[in-house]
Amino acid sequence: MDSTEFRKRGMEMVEYICTYLETLNERRVTPSVEPGYLRHLLPSEAPQEPEDWDQIMSDVEDKIMPGVTHWQHPRFHAYFPAGNSFPSILGDMLGDGIGCIGFSWAASPACTELETIVLDWLGKAIGLPDHFLALKEGSTGGGVIQTSASECVLVTMLAARAQALKRLKAQHPFVEEGHLLCKLMAYCSKEAHSCVEKAAMICFVKLRILEPDEHASLRGQTIYEAMEEDELQGLVPFFVSTTLGTTGSCAFDNLPEIGKQLQRFPGVWLHVDAAYAGNSFICPELKPLLKGIEYADSFNTNPNKWLLTNFDCSTLWVRDRIRLTSALVVDPLYLKHGYSDAAIDYRHWGVPLSRRFRSLKLWFVLRSYGISGLQHYIRHHIKLAKRFEELVLKDKRFEICNQVKLGLVCFRLKGSDKLNEKLLSIINESGKLHMVPASVNDRYIIRFCAVAQNATAEDIDYAWDIIVDFANELLEKEQHDELSEIINRKKQDTLAQKRSFFVRMVSDPKIYNPAINKAGTPKLSMELPSPVVSRGNAPIIRTQSSVDHNSWISWPLAFLFNSGNNEDKGNNVSLRFRHLDTNVRHSSSRRNSGAGSSPSPENEQELVNVQQEQKSPRKSPMAMRKASSTRDNPN
Ligand code: PLP
């Protein structure tokens, strides 16, 4: 394709995108395809010879589009918004056209400098303290664009881990780093995004997952008690990830409380994940939601969620950039340049070396909407969410399950989780509307998010009408099913009664000899035999935990050890639907912790003992007895 043809095809593509977005509501919001649908439509080999552009585009419409979920569709109310706007698309287009790779200042100075400036702009608009801004006099902090919020959490945890290990190594210079690593403990709420757990797995550290309060908000006292308890066990708290605007229900951890409590644990890194909600803090009336940010070491939000910027654009600010980069710096000769000391090299701020010119699209968005235009957009979505909340509240068959502060409403039919699962499933199957569930306070709820850029009040009313229609149908059917079930049960009971009376008449002496009844039935012993713990190759150690908190520890790589472990298939393991995108299997209680779940610190010591005993060629009889009794007796 030469530039003449690119001009022609480019214009056609712009036309195609505009038509696509303008006529989205003529399509099903979710595709009606089965896994593998595309394999049957496309050849199994790449074409040997060039193909005609018109043919490629015709395949887009006929083969690709039928499998697309339309996130910009006015009936899409799932997850959080996927940022999208024309200025952002054009910014990305320009970035792609320039095609530079900005891993260092020298690799493309504008790429680095624009990112620093735009991150300062946005940081100021959000209301971050000055120490997060790179260009503020005397500041040690700064901002960077990462691919995703998950990456923001990962790199901050890596930085916190490096700091903690450095401190520990200074205190214990002769202890190997691996031994120090196993003492580190990170913390988050049960409502935190699963990316925190993933980061802990990658960092190979333990993560203690804590129970929030009834509003899904993690409290300062909870974190304080957990950290103090862990310190008493010889563990080292090093990282806390809080969330402002949780994925499940857009709840807010109590940052001021947590920040204050963390003052008692100097050196612990406090991260704030505000992937969705953080964008809204550009509105002055929402800045109170950011209270406590002065305690934080880092903060992230995703303009690619709620600031009209296309993926990928996840912005991260740190209080101390040296603490971040010192965990990630590697300096091969070919990447060195003469301005290394004077300029930012973003390759030290994250995992990848190569980086796109992502600041261009954010710059385009900030300039073409202005902060006031973006505030208007955020407020509009909040107004739509409030409208939806009012509609739900008017119908007494439904209830609201979260405090609606931003664009997300959590609701459910009053009734069982199963009923709500059915409602959501029939709505989604219809392709008329798309929403996803979450678990809030251990109840199944349906999330409704204001998503489309130009959504209107009519769109909200229309969505509610669809929900009500399906709910009416479902409740009617349920009532009908319930009625027929009662009638059926009654019929069966009567029949069974008649049969049973007849059978007992001929076989049970009690029925015709009341004297036998008076003698009573012998009592069954309530004592159950002690459960036997089966062992695979890994030692399973169960000890009574002293901890009574409703929390559990995600043990690095626990999942690997859990998979295929049949003993955990019983009630011992509960399926925890923590939020919309993860199904996580965890041991339901620390007391029941088994292989691959979450051993307590005491268990850890026991594990070390056992492993040493297993390795040791000469075992004392006492050590052998101790090892085998701990392994075989739960608690
Ligand atoms: N953190 C929060 C609070 C989120 O809501 C999400 C996703 O919705 C994430 C992290 C993960 O975001 P990403 O896909 O950018 O990694």
XYZ file of C-alpha atoms and ligand atoms in Angstrom:
651
model
C 0.000 0.000 0.000
C 1.574 3.290 -1.030
C 0.646 6.678 0.405
C -1.819 7.384 -2.425
C -3.738 4.268 -1.630
C -3.340 4.839 2.107
C -5.066 8.231 1.716
C -7.972 6.560 -0.100
C -8.221 3.591 2.270
C -7.711 5.806 5.295
C -10.705 7.921 4.341
C -12.740 4.811 3.738
C -11.694 3.484 7.148
C -12.739 6.717 8.874
C -16.058 6.432 7.054
C -16.404 2.801 8.134
C -15.660 3.675 11.800
C -18.137 6.581 11.787
C -20.874 4.450 10.249
C -20.097 1.630 12.684
C -20.432 3.916 15.695
C -23.496 5.744 14.350
C -25.412 2.566 13.586
C -24.271 0.463 16.534
C -27.743 0.133 17.951
C -28.812 -1.832 14.872
C -26.502 -4.654 15.992
C -26.850 -7.139 18.840
C -24.779 -5.854 21.737
C -23.217 -9.293 22.348
C -22.431 -11.770 19.584
C -24.368 -14.958 19.178
C -21.478 -17.277 18.373
C -19.956 -20.414 19.838
C -16.248 -20.799 20.703
C -14.247 -21.606 17.593
C -16.720 -19.893 15.245
C -13.971 -17.980 13.443
C -11.791 -20.993 12.795
C -14.509 -22.324 10.515
C -14.671 -19.077 8.559
C -10.984 -18.341 7.981
C -8.325 -20.395 6.196
C -5.855 -22.262 8.373
C -2.817 -20.747 6.608
C -1.810 -17.118 6.006
C -2.204 -16.161 2.326
C 0.872 -16.711 0.236
C -0.004 -13.870 -2.160
C -1.305 -10.340 -1.400
C -5.061 -10.046 -1.143
C -7.400 -7.352 -2.330
C -8.197 -4.668 0.284
C -11.918 -4.704 -0.536
C -11.961 -8.437 0.117
C -10.262 -7.943 3.486
C -12.791 -5.281 4.486
C -15.680 -7.403 3.349
C -14.395 -10.184 5.627
C -14.296 -7.680 8.496
C -18.022 -7.114 8.159
C -18.992 -10.725 7.383
C -16.639 -12.674 9.631
C -15.138 -10.478 12.326
C -18.064 -8.237 13.257
C -20.427 -11.153 14.023
C -18.018 -12.145 16.813
C -17.508 -8.675 18.290
C -18.961 -7.576 21.622
C -19.824 -3.954 21.048
C -18.454 -2.102 24.073
C -19.525 1.272 22.675
C -23.098 0.083 22.116
C -25.799 2.095 23.924
C -27.083 -1.176 25.447
C -23.691 -2.176 26.822
C -23.764 -1.729 30.605
C -21.160 -4.300 31.632
C -17.800 -3.854 33.411
C -16.593 -0.244 33.318
C -16.497 1.982 30.226
C -13.888 1.283 27.568
C -12.672 4.811 26.846
C -13.201 5.918 23.265
C -13.452 9.228 21.446
C -12.530 10.645 18.076
C -9.674 12.845 19.380
C -8.226 9.810 21.134
C -8.516 7.612 18.034
C -6.765 10.303 16.016
C -4.055 10.613 18.672
C -3.434 6.880 18.481
C -3.419 7.057 14.704
C -0.759 9.736 14.782
C 1.283 7.811 17.348
C 1.100 4.748 15.110
C 2.027 6.842 12.090
C 5.083 8.284 13.833
C 5.856 4.760 14.989
C 8.617 5.671 17.435
C 9.623 3.525 20.383
C 10.208 5.794 23.352
C 12.055 3.688 25.890
C 14.489 6.489 26.728
C 14.587 10.234 26.338
C 17.143 9.877 23.567
C 15.054 7.281 21.733
C 12.450 10.009 21.093
C 12.601 13.106 23.320
C 9.067 14.338 22.531
C 7.617 10.958 23.434
C 9.145 11.139 26.914
C 8.616 14.839 27.541
C 4.992 14.922 26.435
C 4.250 11.998 28.762
C 5.795 13.826 31.722
C 3.908 17.047 30.956
C 0.545 15.394 30.306
C 0.834 13.307 33.477
C 1.497 16.498 35.443
C -1.569 18.132 33.821
C -3.807 15.217 34.686
C -2.302 14.775 38.158
C -3.054 18.435 38.931
C -6.589 18.152 37.539
C -7.245 15.092 39.704
C -5.932 16.917 42.766
C -2.882 14.801 43.536
C -0.442 16.317 46.030
C 2.504 18.222 44.548
C 4.977 15.509 45.447
C 3.450 13.292 42.727
C 4.208 15.840 39.988
C 7.486 15.507 38.103
C 7.918 19.154 37.149
C 7.074 20.696 40.509
C 10.034 22.368 42.198
C 11.569 20.047 44.785
C 9.357 17.086 43.900
C 10.870 13.613 43.812
C 7.804 12.032 42.209
C 6.294 11.823 38.763
C 3.862 10.077 36.495
C 4.109 7.414 33.824
C 1.701 5.709 31.430
C 1.463 1.939 31.872
C -0.475 -0.556 29.823
C -2.955 -1.437 32.526
C -3.906 -0.977 36.164
C -2.624 -4.504 36.749
C 0.800 -3.385 35.620
C 0.629 -0.318 37.895
C -0.051 -2.548 40.881
C 2.678 -4.959 39.836
C 5.422 -2.370 39.423
C 4.572 -0.623 42.683
C 4.618 -3.963 44.493
C 7.975 -4.756 42.881
C 9.310 -1.397 44.058
C 7.950 -1.918 47.569
C 9.454 -5.408 47.647
C 12.873 -4.101 46.610
C 12.748 -1.427 49.330
C 11.708 -3.918 51.972
C 14.401 -6.418 50.987
C 17.011 -3.676 50.981
C 16.013 -2.705 54.533
C 15.953 -6.311 55.727
C 19.278 -7.080 54.092
C 20.839 -4.128 55.915
C 19.548 -5.566 59.206
C 20.483 -9.170 58.389
C 23.437 -8.992 56.005
C 24.189 -12.720 56.224
C 20.688 -13.978 55.561
C 19.997 -14.998 51.993
C 17.448 -12.849 50.072
C 15.176 -15.850 49.514
C 14.753 -16.267 53.255
C 13.989 -12.587 53.664
C 11.490 -12.743 50.803
C 9.400 -15.411 52.507
C 8.816 -13.070 55.451
C 7.191 -10.341 53.360
C 3.445 -9.829 53.573
C 1.254 -7.631 51.363
C -2.340 -6.626 52.197
C -5.540 -5.789 50.392
C -9.282 -6.059 50.812
C -11.366 -8.958 49.602
C -12.918 -6.405 47.254
C -9.587 -5.451 45.669
C -9.132 -6.386 42.030
C -7.602 -9.808 41.426
C -4.620 -8.064 39.838
C -3.284 -7.528 43.379
C -3.291 -11.270 43.913
C -1.640 -11.771 40.542
C 1.038 -9.209 41.404
C 1.722 -11.047 44.679
C 2.065 -14.310 42.770
C 4.553 -12.746 40.366
C 6.472 -11.077 43.216
C 6.418 -14.399 45.082
C 5.130 -12.815 48.277
C 2.253 -13.645 50.574
C -0.849 -11.515 50.354
C -3.270 -11.228 53.238
C -6.762 -10.590 51.942
C -8.907 -8.786 54.499
C -12.625 -8.504 55.073
C -14.048 -5.031 54.441
C -16.987 -3.534 56.368
C -20.653 -3.791 55.369
C -20.122 -1.072 52.737
C -17.301 -3.095 51.142
C -14.805 -0.561 52.523
C -11.543 -1.706 54.098
C -11.050 -0.017 57.472
C -7.915 1.218 59.205
C -8.368 -0.882 62.332
C -8.666 -4.089 60.298
C -5.414 -3.441 58.560
C -3.685 -2.361 61.744
C -4.698 -5.523 63.610
C -3.670 -7.793 60.751
C -0.278 -6.154 60.385
C 0.413 -6.135 64.089
C -0.528 -9.780 64.351
C 1.716 -10.683 61.424
C 4.634 -8.774 62.918
C 4.205 -10.784 66.096
C 4.495 -13.912 63.964
C 7.802 -12.659 62.589
C 6.433 -11.537 59.240
C 7.233 -8.210 57.608
C 4.366 -6.073 56.260
C 5.667 -4.208 53.220
C 2.811 -3.240 50.881
C -0.853 -2.266 51.138
C -3.040 -1.904 48.074
C -6.216 0.091 48.672
C -8.996 0.667 46.182
C -11.007 3.793 45.494
C -13.920 2.535 43.403
C -13.850 -1.254 43.601
C -14.604 -3.316 40.541
C -17.545 -5.139 42.086
C -19.552 -2.283 43.534
C -17.495 0.920 43.226
C -16.879 0.995 46.975
C -14.172 3.105 48.584
C -11.634 1.850 51.096
C -11.229 4.213 54.022
C -7.976 5.786 52.890
C -7.644 8.395 55.684
C -8.025 5.684 58.339
C -5.658 3.287 56.596
C -3.105 6.029 55.937
C -3.133 7.062 59.601
C -2.686 3.485 60.796
C 0.207 2.932 58.399
C 2.119 5.742 60.088
C 2.786 3.141 62.785
C 4.533 0.942 60.203
C 7.193 3.126 58.596
C 8.472 1.838 55.291
C 5.227 0.121 54.280
C 4.270 1.219 50.757
C 0.687 2.460 50.418
C -0.746 2.126 46.923
C -4.110 3.510 45.777
C -5.810 1.762 42.871
C -8.488 4.050 41.476
C -8.627 2.485 38.019
C -12.170 3.670 37.276
C -13.092 6.191 39.966
C -9.850 8.153 39.874
C -10.828 9.854 36.628
C -13.861 11.414 38.274
C -11.736 13.315 40.779
C -11.246 15.976 38.110
C -14.668 17.205 39.314
C -14.248 19.455 42.386
C -17.363 18.037 44.081
C -15.865 14.507 43.913
C -12.450 15.368 45.319
C -13.518 14.440 48.870
C -13.437 10.822 47.642
C -9.662 11.246 47.315
C -9.235 12.137 50.998
C -6.197 10.475 52.518
C -4.127 10.604 49.305
C -1.478 12.552 51.227
C -0.486 9.252 52.892
C -0.080 7.351 49.609
C 3.172 6.359 47.925
C 1.526 5.735 44.575
C -1.789 6.201 42.779
C -3.180 4.868 39.515
C -6.204 5.568 37.384
C -7.155 4.472 33.870
C -8.105 7.266 31.465
C -8.778 4.324 29.143
C -11.742 3.527 31.369
C -13.498 6.773 32.126
C -11.716 9.643 30.437
C -12.571 9.131 26.789
C -9.112 7.772 26.004
C -8.659 4.523 24.129
C -6.869 1.543 25.610
C -4.037 1.423 26.529
C -3.551 4.328 28.870
C -3.218 3.591 32.555
C -1.641 6.444 34.462
C 0.537 5.885 37.523
C 2.081 8.455 39.837
C 4.679 7.794 42.507
C 5.835 9.920 45.406
C 9.472 8.890 44.917
C 10.555 7.940 41.424
C 13.955 6.684 42.590
C 12.242 4.111 44.797
C 10.314 2.916 41.747
C 13.108 2.885 39.220
C 15.732 1.383 41.494
C 13.654 -1.809 41.538
C 13.521 -2.001 37.749
C 16.717 -0.497 36.422
C 18.961 -2.451 34.101
C 21.502 -0.569 32.056
C 22.942 -2.310 29.018
C 25.435 -0.199 27.151
C 23.424 0.191 23.951
C 20.662 1.996 25.848
C 22.921 4.528 27.585
C 22.900 8.106 26.365
C 24.522 11.408 27.215
C 21.487 12.806 29.038
C 20.808 9.822 31.290
C 21.209 11.940 34.409
C 19.205 14.920 33.210
C 16.210 13.212 31.594
C 13.599 10.640 32.401
C 14.062 7.225 30.817
C 10.675 5.570 31.089
C 12.139 2.134 30.444
C 13.084 2.159 34.140
C 9.480 2.808 35.210
C 7.922 -0.441 34.071
C 8.340 -3.964 32.753
C 8.624 -3.529 28.946
C 11.513 -1.821 27.270
C 9.593 -0.654 24.206
C 6.761 1.829 24.601
C 4.313 3.508 22.254
C 3.707 7.249 22.000
C 0.636 6.893 24.229
C 0.685 10.390 25.668
C -0.381 11.798 22.289
C -3.932 10.510 22.572
C -4.296 11.725 26.158
C -2.921 15.113 25.120
C -5.431 15.265 22.245
C -8.277 14.364 24.613
C -7.302 16.854 27.320
C -6.952 19.638 24.762
C -10.013 18.972 22.647
C -12.460 18.454 25.525
C -10.748 20.649 28.096
C -11.113 19.742 31.757
C -14.609 21.282 31.691
C -15.716 18.999 28.828
C -14.427 15.938 30.658
C -16.122 17.049 33.888
C -19.363 17.390 31.953
C -18.972 13.852 30.599
C -18.314 12.376 34.067
C -21.235 14.257 35.627
C -23.507 13.136 32.806
C -22.725 9.469 33.518
C -23.305 9.965 37.236
C -26.670 11.593 36.484
C -27.631 8.615 34.319
C -26.646 6.186 37.074
C -28.747 8.135 39.574
C -31.684 7.998 37.181
C -31.307 4.223 36.920
C -31.079 3.949 40.719
C -34.362 5.875 41.059
C -36.078 3.555 38.597
C -34.910 0.512 40.556
C -36.016 2.000 43.873
C -39.511 2.666 42.527
C -40.062 -1.042 41.870
C -40.455 -2.771 45.230
C -39.486 -6.140 43.769
C -35.903 -4.905 43.367
C -33.266 -3.565 45.723
C -30.137 -1.426 45.370
C -26.970 -3.047 46.705
C -24.334 -0.298 46.657
C -23.969 3.362 47.515
C -24.289 4.938 44.079
C -21.565 7.560 44.083
C -20.419 7.396 40.455
C -21.628 5.652 37.300
C -22.184 2.143 38.663
C -25.437 0.811 40.110
C -25.591 -2.621 41.753
C -29.066 -4.067 42.042
C -30.925 -7.344 42.382
C -34.369 -8.832 42.524
C -35.388 -9.444 46.114
C -35.052 -13.201 46.231
C -32.438 -15.863 45.835
C -29.079 -15.597 44.092
C -30.334 -18.242 41.702
C -33.267 -16.077 40.686
C -30.918 -13.180 39.929
C -28.546 -15.448 38.041
C -31.476 -16.553 35.902
C -32.581 -12.970 35.299
C -29.131 -11.877 34.168
C -28.657 -14.945 32.052
C -31.898 -14.485 30.091
C -31.214 -10.789 29.584
C -27.691 -11.427 28.298
C -28.820 -14.317 26.125
C -31.353 -12.061 24.437
C -28.571 -9.811 23.147
C -30.744 -6.798 23.943
C -28.683 -5.588 26.864
C -25.371 -6.589 28.392
C -24.539 -6.510 32.101
C -22.258 -8.604 34.332
C -22.665 -9.854 37.897
C -20.551 -9.385 41.003
C -20.619 -10.553 44.570
C -21.310 -7.884 47.174
C -21.473 -8.932 50.816
C -21.543 -12.501 49.555
C -24.703 -11.892 47.559
C -25.048 -12.186 43.816
C -25.773 -8.755 42.364
C -26.177 -7.356 38.871
C -23.988 -4.427 37.862
C -25.385 -1.693 35.643
C -22.798 0.812 34.482
C -23.297 3.984 32.475
C -20.877 3.323 29.664
C -21.638 4.806 26.221
C -20.116 8.225 25.655
C -23.316 9.808 24.398
C -25.807 7.763 26.405
C -29.117 9.519 27.002
C -31.835 9.378 29.655
C -33.929 7.479 27.071
C -31.230 4.807 26.857
C -31.435 4.323 30.614
C -35.243 4.129 30.573
C -35.111 1.721 27.674
C -32.627 -0.515 29.505
C -34.845 -0.509 32.595
C -37.883 -1.452 30.476
C -35.976 -4.444 29.117
C -34.951 -5.522 32.623
C -38.526 -5.175 33.907
C -39.941 -7.125 30.949
C -37.578 -10.027 31.587
C -38.163 -9.854 35.341
C -41.961 -9.995 34.817
C -41.596 -13.004 32.575
C -39.208 -14.734 34.954
C -41.255 -14.083 38.088
C -44.421 -15.261 36.379
C -42.675 -18.431 35.263
C -41.141 -18.959 38.688
C -44.534 -18.524 40.315
C -46.033 -20.966 37.875
C -43.168 -23.440 38.411
C -43.443 -23.054 42.166
C -47.182 -23.671 42.057
C -46.831 -26.764 39.920
C -44.016 -27.965 42.156
C -46.233 -27.586 45.252
C -49.097 -29.430 43.542
C -46.714 -32.160 42.374
C -45.114 -32.482 45.804
C -48.552 -32.672 47.433
C -49.601 -35.401 45.007
C -46.413 -37.350 45.624
C -46.639 -36.883 49.393
C -50.191 -38.215 49.476
C -49.237 -41.159 47.321
C -46.112 -41.824 49.362
C -48.108 -41.546 52.588
C -50.636 -44.071 51.351
C -47.862 -46.420 50.214
C -45.825 -45.966 53.359
C -48.827 -46.603 55.596
C -49.556 -49.785 53.724
C -45.920 -50.966 53.840
C -45.597 -50.141 57.522
C -48.893 -51.823 58.215
C -47.371 -55.055 57.077
C -43.770 -54.566 58.256
C -43.499 -52.150 61.207
C -44.723 -53.513 64.487
C -44.836 -49.985 66.026
C -47.787 -49.055 63.951
C -50.020 -51.607 65.492
C -48.148 -52.032 68.807
C -47.844 -48.591 70.563
C -45.895 -50.147 73.464
C -42.804 -50.370 71.223
C -42.906 -46.630 70.529
C -42.693 -45.818 74.239
C -39.385 -47.689 74.531
C -37.824 -44.991 72.282
C -35.097 -45.281 69.720
C -31.485 -45.867 70.706
C -29.393 -42.637 70.430
C -26.767 -42.381 67.759
C -23.329 -41.404 68.955
C -22.534 -37.771 68.021
C -18.838 -38.475 67.842
C -17.576 -38.730 64.323
C -14.342 -40.477 63.534
C -11.408 -38.091 63.050
C -10.996 -37.185 59.430
C -7.988 -38.721 57.800
C -5.955 -36.387 55.677
C -4.691 -37.992 52.546
C -1.328 -36.874 51.281
C 0.042 -36.640 47.813
C 3.665 -35.786 47.391
C 3.428 -32.500 49.237
C 3.264 -32.447 53.008
C -0.058 -31.188 54.349
C 0.135 -29.488 57.648
C -2.800 -28.307 59.638
C -2.472 -26.450 62.854
C -4.997 -24.398 64.750
C -4.529 -20.794 63.791
C -4.497 -18.237 66.575
C -6.035 -15.789 64.153
C -9.729 -15.196 64.363
C -9.914 -12.570 61.654
C -12.057 -13.257 58.680
C -9.140 -13.101 56.282
C -7.028 -15.473 54.302
C -3.588 -15.503 52.856
C -2.904 -15.971 49.208
C 0.202 -18.119 49.177
C 2.482 -17.712 46.154
C 1.669 -20.326 43.537
C -1.016 -21.880 45.754
C -3.091 -22.513 42.672
C -0.465 -24.745 41.170
C -0.467 -26.977 44.198
C -4.254 -26.972 44.442
C -4.955 -28.114 40.913
C -5.712 -31.765 40.657
C -5.836 -32.139 44.411
C -8.911 -34.229 44.832
C -9.062 -33.957 48.575
C -10.074 -30.303 48.234
C -13.091 -31.049 46.125
C -15.383 -31.342 49.135
C -16.869 -28.620 51.311
C -13.407 -27.724 52.418
C -12.920 -25.400 49.494
C -15.418 -22.722 48.697
C -15.783 -21.113 45.326
C -15.207 -17.457 45.973
C -16.673 -15.224 43.323
C -14.742 -12.211 44.422
C -15.699 -9.916 41.617
C -16.828 -9.914 38.096
C -13.844 -11.298 36.319
C -12.436 -13.925 38.645
C -13.498 -17.224 40.033
C -10.998 -17.954 42.744
C -10.838 -21.175 44.673
C -9.667 -20.689 48.188
C -9.770 -22.727 51.316
C -12.851 -21.491 53.156
C -11.017 -21.000 56.411
C -7.452 -20.747 57.523
C -8.245 -23.389 60.078
C -8.865 -25.792 57.248
C -5.872 -24.813 55.254
C -4.610 -27.691 53.198
C -2.006 -28.194 50.551
C -1.706 -25.200 48.326
C -4.092 -23.064 50.322
C -2.863 -20.705 52.933
C -0.682 -22.113 55.635
C -0.371 -19.930 58.716
C 3.009 -18.648 59.824
C 3.151 -21.457 62.404
C 2.525 -23.908 59.586
C 5.328 -22.334 57.689
C 7.741 -23.141 60.504
C 6.333 -26.640 60.666
C 6.804 -26.975 56.948
C 10.421 -25.964 57.285
C 10.833 -28.535 60.057
C 9.242 -31.266 58.003
C 11.267 -30.454 54.932
C 14.446 -30.442 56.961
C 13.481 -33.755 58.513
C 12.721 -35.214 55.099
C 16.067 -34.061 53.760
C 18.071 -35.124 56.777
C 19.605 -38.605 56.416
C 19.508 -39.159 60.175
C 16.185 -38.456 61.868
C 15.682 -38.590 65.569
C 12.695 -40.753 66.544
C 11.145 -37.777 68.336
C 11.392 -35.552 65.252
C 9.841 -38.299 63.152
C 6.948 -38.700 65.576
C 6.351 -34.961 65.641
C 6.391 -34.663 61.861
C 4.005 -37.502 61.266
C 1.572 -36.436 63.984
C 1.380 -32.872 62.684
C 0.791 -34.089 59.199
C -1.908 -36.573 59.884
C -3.963 -34.800 62.489
C -5.911 -31.818 61.305
C -5.814 -29.074 63.920
N -8.291 -2.269 39.496
C -9.589 -1.975 39.477
C -10.208 -1.267 40.632
C -10.376 -2.327 38.365
O -11.667 -2.035 38.341
C -9.763 -3.007 37.288
C -10.548 -3.425 36.128
O -11.694 -3.181 36.001
C -8.401 -3.289 37.374
C -7.697 -2.921 38.485
C -7.687 -4.003 36.261
O -7.553 -3.128 35.213
P -6.605 -3.441 33.948
O -7.450 -4.193 33.002
O -6.234 -2.070 33.429
O -5.440 -4.192 34.414
